[in-house]
Coordinates of C-alpha atoms in Angstrom, one line a residue:
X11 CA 160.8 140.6 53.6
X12 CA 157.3 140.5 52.0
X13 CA 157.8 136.6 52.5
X14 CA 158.5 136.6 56.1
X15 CA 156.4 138.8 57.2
X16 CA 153.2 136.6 55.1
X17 CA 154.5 133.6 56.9
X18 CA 155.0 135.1 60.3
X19 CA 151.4 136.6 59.9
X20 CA 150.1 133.2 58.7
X21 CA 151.3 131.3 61.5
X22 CA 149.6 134.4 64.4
X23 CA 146.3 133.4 62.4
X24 CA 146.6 129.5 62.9
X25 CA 148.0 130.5 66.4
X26 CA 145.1 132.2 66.9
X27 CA 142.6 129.6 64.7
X28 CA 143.9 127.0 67.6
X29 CA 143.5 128.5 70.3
X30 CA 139.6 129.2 70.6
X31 CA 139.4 125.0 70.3
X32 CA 139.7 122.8 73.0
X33 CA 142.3 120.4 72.7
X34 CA 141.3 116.9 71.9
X35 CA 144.7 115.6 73.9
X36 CA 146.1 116.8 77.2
X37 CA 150.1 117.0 77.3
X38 CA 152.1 115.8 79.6
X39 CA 152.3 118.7 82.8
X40 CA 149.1 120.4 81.7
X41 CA 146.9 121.4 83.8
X42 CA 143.2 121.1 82.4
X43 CA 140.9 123.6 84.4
X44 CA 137.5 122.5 83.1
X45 CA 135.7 120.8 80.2
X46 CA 133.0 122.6 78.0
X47 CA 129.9 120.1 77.7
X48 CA 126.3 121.1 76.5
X49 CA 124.1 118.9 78.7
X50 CA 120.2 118.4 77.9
X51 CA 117.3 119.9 80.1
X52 CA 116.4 115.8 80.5
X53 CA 119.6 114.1 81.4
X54 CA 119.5 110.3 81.2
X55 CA 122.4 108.8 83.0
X56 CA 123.9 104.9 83.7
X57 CA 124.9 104.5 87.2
X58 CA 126.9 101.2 87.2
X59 CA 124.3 99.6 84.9
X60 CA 121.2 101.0 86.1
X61 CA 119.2 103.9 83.9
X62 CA 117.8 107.2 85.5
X63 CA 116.7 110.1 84.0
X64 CA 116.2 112.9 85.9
X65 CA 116.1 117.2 85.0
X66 CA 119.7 118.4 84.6
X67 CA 118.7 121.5 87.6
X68 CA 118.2 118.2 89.7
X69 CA 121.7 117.3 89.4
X70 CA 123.1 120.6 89.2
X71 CA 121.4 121.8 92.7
X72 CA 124.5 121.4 95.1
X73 CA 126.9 123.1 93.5
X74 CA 129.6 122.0 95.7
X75 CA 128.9 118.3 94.7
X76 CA 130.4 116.5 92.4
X77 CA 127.9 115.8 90.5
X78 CA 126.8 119.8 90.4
X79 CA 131.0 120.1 89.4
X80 CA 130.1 117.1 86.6
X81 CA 127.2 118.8 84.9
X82 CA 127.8 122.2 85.3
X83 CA 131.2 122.2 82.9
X84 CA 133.3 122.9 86.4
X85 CA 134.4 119.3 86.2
X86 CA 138.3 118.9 85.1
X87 CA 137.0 115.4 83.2
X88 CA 134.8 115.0 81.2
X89 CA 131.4 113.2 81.8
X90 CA 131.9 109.9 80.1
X91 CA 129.0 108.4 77.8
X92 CA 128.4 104.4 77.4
X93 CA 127.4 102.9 73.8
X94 CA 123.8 104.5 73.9
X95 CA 124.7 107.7 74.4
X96 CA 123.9 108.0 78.2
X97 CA 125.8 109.5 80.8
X98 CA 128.1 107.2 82.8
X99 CA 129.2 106.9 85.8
X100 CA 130.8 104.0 87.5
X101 CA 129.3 104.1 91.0
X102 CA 126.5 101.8 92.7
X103 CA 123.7 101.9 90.4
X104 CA 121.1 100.5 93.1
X105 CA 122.4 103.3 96.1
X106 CA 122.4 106.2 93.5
X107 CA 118.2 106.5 93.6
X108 CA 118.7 107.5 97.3
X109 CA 121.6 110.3 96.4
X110 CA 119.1 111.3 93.1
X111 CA 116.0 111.2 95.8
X112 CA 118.7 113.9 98.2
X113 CA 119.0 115.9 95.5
X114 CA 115.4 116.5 94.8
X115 CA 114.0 116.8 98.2
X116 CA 117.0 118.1 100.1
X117 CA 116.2 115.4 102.8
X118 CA 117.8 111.9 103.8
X119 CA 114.4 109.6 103.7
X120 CA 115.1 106.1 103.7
X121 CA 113.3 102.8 104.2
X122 CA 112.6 101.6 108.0
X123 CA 114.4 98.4 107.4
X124 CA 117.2 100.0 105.4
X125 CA 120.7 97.9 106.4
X126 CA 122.8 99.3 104.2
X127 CA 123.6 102.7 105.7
X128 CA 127.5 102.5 105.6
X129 CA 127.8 101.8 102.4
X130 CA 125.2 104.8 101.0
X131 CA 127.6 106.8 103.2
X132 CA 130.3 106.0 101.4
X133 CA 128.7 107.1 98.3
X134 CA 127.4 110.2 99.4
X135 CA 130.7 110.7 100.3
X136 CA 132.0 110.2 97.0
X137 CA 129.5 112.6 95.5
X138 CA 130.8 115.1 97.8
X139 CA 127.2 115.8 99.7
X140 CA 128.7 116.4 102.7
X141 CA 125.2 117.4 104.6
X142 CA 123.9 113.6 103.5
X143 CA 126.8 112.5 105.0
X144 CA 126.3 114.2 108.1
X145 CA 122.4 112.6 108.2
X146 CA 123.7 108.9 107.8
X147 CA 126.1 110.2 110.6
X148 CA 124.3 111.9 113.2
X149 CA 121.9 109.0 115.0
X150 CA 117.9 110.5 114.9
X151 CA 116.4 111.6 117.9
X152 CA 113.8 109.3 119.2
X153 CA 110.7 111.0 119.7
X154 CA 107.8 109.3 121.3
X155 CA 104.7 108.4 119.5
X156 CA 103.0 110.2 122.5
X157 CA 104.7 113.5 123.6
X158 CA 103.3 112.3 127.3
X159 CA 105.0 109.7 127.4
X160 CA 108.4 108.9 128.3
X161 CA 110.9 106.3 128.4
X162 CA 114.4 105.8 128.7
X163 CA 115.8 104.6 125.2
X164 CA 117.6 101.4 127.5
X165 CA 114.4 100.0 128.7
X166 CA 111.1 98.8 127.6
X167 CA 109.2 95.6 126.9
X168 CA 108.8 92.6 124.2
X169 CA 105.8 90.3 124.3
X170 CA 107.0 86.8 122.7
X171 CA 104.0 84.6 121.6
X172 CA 103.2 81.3 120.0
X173 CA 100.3 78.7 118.5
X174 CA 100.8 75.5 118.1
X175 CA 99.5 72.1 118.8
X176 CA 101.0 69.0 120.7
X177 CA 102.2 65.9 118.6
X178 CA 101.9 62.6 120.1
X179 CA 104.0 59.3 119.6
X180 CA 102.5 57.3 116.7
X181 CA 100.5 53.8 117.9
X182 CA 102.8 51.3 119.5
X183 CA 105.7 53.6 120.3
X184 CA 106.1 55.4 123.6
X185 CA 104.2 57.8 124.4
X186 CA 105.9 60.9 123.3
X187 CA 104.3 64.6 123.1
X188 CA 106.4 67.5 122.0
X189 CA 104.8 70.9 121.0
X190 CA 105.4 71.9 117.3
X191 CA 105.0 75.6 116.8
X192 CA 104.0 76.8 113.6
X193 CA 105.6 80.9 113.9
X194 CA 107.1 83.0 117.2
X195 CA 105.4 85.8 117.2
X196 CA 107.3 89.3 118.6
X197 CA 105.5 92.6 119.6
X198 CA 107.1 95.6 120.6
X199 CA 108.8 99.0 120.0
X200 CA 110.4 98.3 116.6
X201 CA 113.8 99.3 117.7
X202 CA 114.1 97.2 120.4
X203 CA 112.8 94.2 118.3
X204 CA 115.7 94.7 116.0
X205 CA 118.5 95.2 119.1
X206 CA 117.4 92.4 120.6
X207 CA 116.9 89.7 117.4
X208 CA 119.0 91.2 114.6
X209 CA 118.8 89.1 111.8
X210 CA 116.8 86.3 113.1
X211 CA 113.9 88.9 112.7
X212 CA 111.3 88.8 110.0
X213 CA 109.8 91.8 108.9
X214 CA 108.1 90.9 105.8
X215 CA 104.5 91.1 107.1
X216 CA 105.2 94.7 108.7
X217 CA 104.8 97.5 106.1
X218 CA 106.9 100.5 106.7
X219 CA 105.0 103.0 108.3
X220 CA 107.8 105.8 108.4
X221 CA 107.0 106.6 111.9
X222 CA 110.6 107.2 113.9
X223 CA 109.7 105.0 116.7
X224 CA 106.7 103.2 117.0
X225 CA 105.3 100.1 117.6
X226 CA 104.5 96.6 116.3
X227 CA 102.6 92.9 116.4
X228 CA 103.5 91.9 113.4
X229 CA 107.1 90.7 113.6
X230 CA 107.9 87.0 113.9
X231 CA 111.1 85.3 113.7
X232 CA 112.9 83.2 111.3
X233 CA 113.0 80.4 113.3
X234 CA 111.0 78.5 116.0
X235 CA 113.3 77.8 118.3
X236 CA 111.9 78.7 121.9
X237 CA 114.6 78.5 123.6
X238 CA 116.9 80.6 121.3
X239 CA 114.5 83.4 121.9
X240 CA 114.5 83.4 125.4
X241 CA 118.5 83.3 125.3
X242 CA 118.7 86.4 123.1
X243 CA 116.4 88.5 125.2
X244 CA 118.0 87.2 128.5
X245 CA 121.5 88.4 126.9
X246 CA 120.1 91.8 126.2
X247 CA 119.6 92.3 129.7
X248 CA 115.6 91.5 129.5
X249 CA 114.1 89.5 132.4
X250 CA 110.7 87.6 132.1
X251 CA 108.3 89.0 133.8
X252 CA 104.8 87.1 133.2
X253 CA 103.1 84.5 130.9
X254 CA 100.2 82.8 130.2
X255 CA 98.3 80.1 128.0
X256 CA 95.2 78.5 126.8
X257 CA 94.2 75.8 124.6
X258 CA 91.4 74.4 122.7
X259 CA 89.6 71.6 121.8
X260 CA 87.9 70.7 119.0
X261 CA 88.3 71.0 115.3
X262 CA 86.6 68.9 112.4
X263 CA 87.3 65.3 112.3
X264 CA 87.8 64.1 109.0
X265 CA 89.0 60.3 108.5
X266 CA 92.5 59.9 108.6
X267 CA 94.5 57.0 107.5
X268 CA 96.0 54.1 110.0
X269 CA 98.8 55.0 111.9
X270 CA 98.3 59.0 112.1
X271 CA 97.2 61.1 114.8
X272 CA 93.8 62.7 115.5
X273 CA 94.6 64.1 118.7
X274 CA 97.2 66.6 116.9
X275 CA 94.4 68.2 115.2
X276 CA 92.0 68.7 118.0
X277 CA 94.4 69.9 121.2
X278 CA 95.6 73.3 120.0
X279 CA 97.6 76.3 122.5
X280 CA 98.4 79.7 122.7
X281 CA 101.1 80.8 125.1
X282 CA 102.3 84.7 125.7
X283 CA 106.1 85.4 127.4
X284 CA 106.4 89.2 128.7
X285 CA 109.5 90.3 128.7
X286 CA 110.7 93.6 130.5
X287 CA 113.9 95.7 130.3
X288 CA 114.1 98.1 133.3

């Protein structure tokens, strides 16, 4: 009796010893309800190969998110680590600064030339941020750089420009003259710019200036095709309403060698195309 009753008492302890450790292997059927993990004040994390650190609050501050669920030890799974030691997590490493930048601010801001909107949706999706989601959802309202001013959002004007000079046949061939343009210039309200030219439109020279609709001179397109131009705005309903030019003369003469063309260098043009949208 004194036998049994050691072993039946020694097996309550171990019973007992067991159950205040987590178990390093999940059986079959059982149902995990969260995983105990210490995390750091500084959290340092690998987001599909790209290192952020960031304060642990940071990522705890929607609590509904998953990432609030991950690093608040309401996660079912644990947070995996890669070979240094950092937090991983197998999503879009280059995306994840603007989830990291929601987080902190509690605001969608994003670049004025930012073209990947679905697919950050997609991950703020993922992350379960449902009020991101809802900004990369919702269009923004177009407010006017002047409150006095008002406009429908279908109309409005683009000014299409371009210098140049005029190239002539070489001696003793016809007499040939072509324009070659050196950059199409486009001025306008930045939205229609981008309706009308998509990605024929160079914005490189045009820093962002974060206002929600304004106004530029500074885009040109990626090709000098004339022609193509005026096709794209005449398909987006635009009609030409006025133009002009001027040229120049003159220039320094330097000595060229036989066969090429002074004249190239000394006739040079400006022509403007204004184009309206009613």
């Amino acid at each position: 009796m004194a036998t049994n009753g050691a072993t039946t008492n020694s097996s309550s302890s171990s019973a007992s010893s067991n159950s205040g450790q987590l178990p390093t292997e999940q059986q079959p059927g059982q149902v995990m309800n969260s995983i105990v993990q210490v995390f750091p004040p500084i959290v340092e994390l690998n987001v599909g190969g790209v290192f952020y650190t960031t304060a642990l609050t940071t990522l705890q501050r929607d609590t509904e998110s998953l990432l609030g669920q991950m690093f608040s030890g309401k996660s079912k799974t644990p947070v995996l680590r890669d070979s240094k030691g950092k937090f991983f997590i197998d999503r879009d490493g280059v995306l994840f600064r603007y989830i990291l930048d929601f987080l902190r601010n509690q605001k969608l801001v994003l670049p004025e030339n930012f073209s990947e909107r679905e697919r950050l949706k997609k991950e703020a999706d993922f992350f379960q941020l449902q009020d991101m989601v809802d900004s990369l959802t919702v269009p923004k309202s177009v407010t006017p750089l002047d409150s006095s001013f008002t406009v429908r959002p279908t109309s409005g004007t683009i000014t299409v420009s371009y210098r140049g000079t005029f190239a002539f046949g070489r001696d003793g061939l016809a007499d040939v003259k072509f324009r070659k343009l050196n950059r199409i210039l486009v001025s306008g309200r930045v939205t229609l710019c981008r309706e009308v030219f998509g990605e024929t439109l160079n914005e490189s020279r045009d820093p962002d200036r974060g206002a929600v609709d304004r106004y530029t001179s500074r885009f040109f397109l990626k090709h000098t095709f004339l022609e193509q131009a005026f096709d794209m705005l005449v398909m987006a309903g635009y009609k030409c309403s006025g133009s002009c030019g001027s040229s120049t003369a003159g220039g320094i003469m330097v000595d060229k060698k036989p066969g090429m063309d002074n004249e190239e260098d000394r006739w040079n043009h400006y022509n403007e195309f204004v184009w309206v949208r009613e």
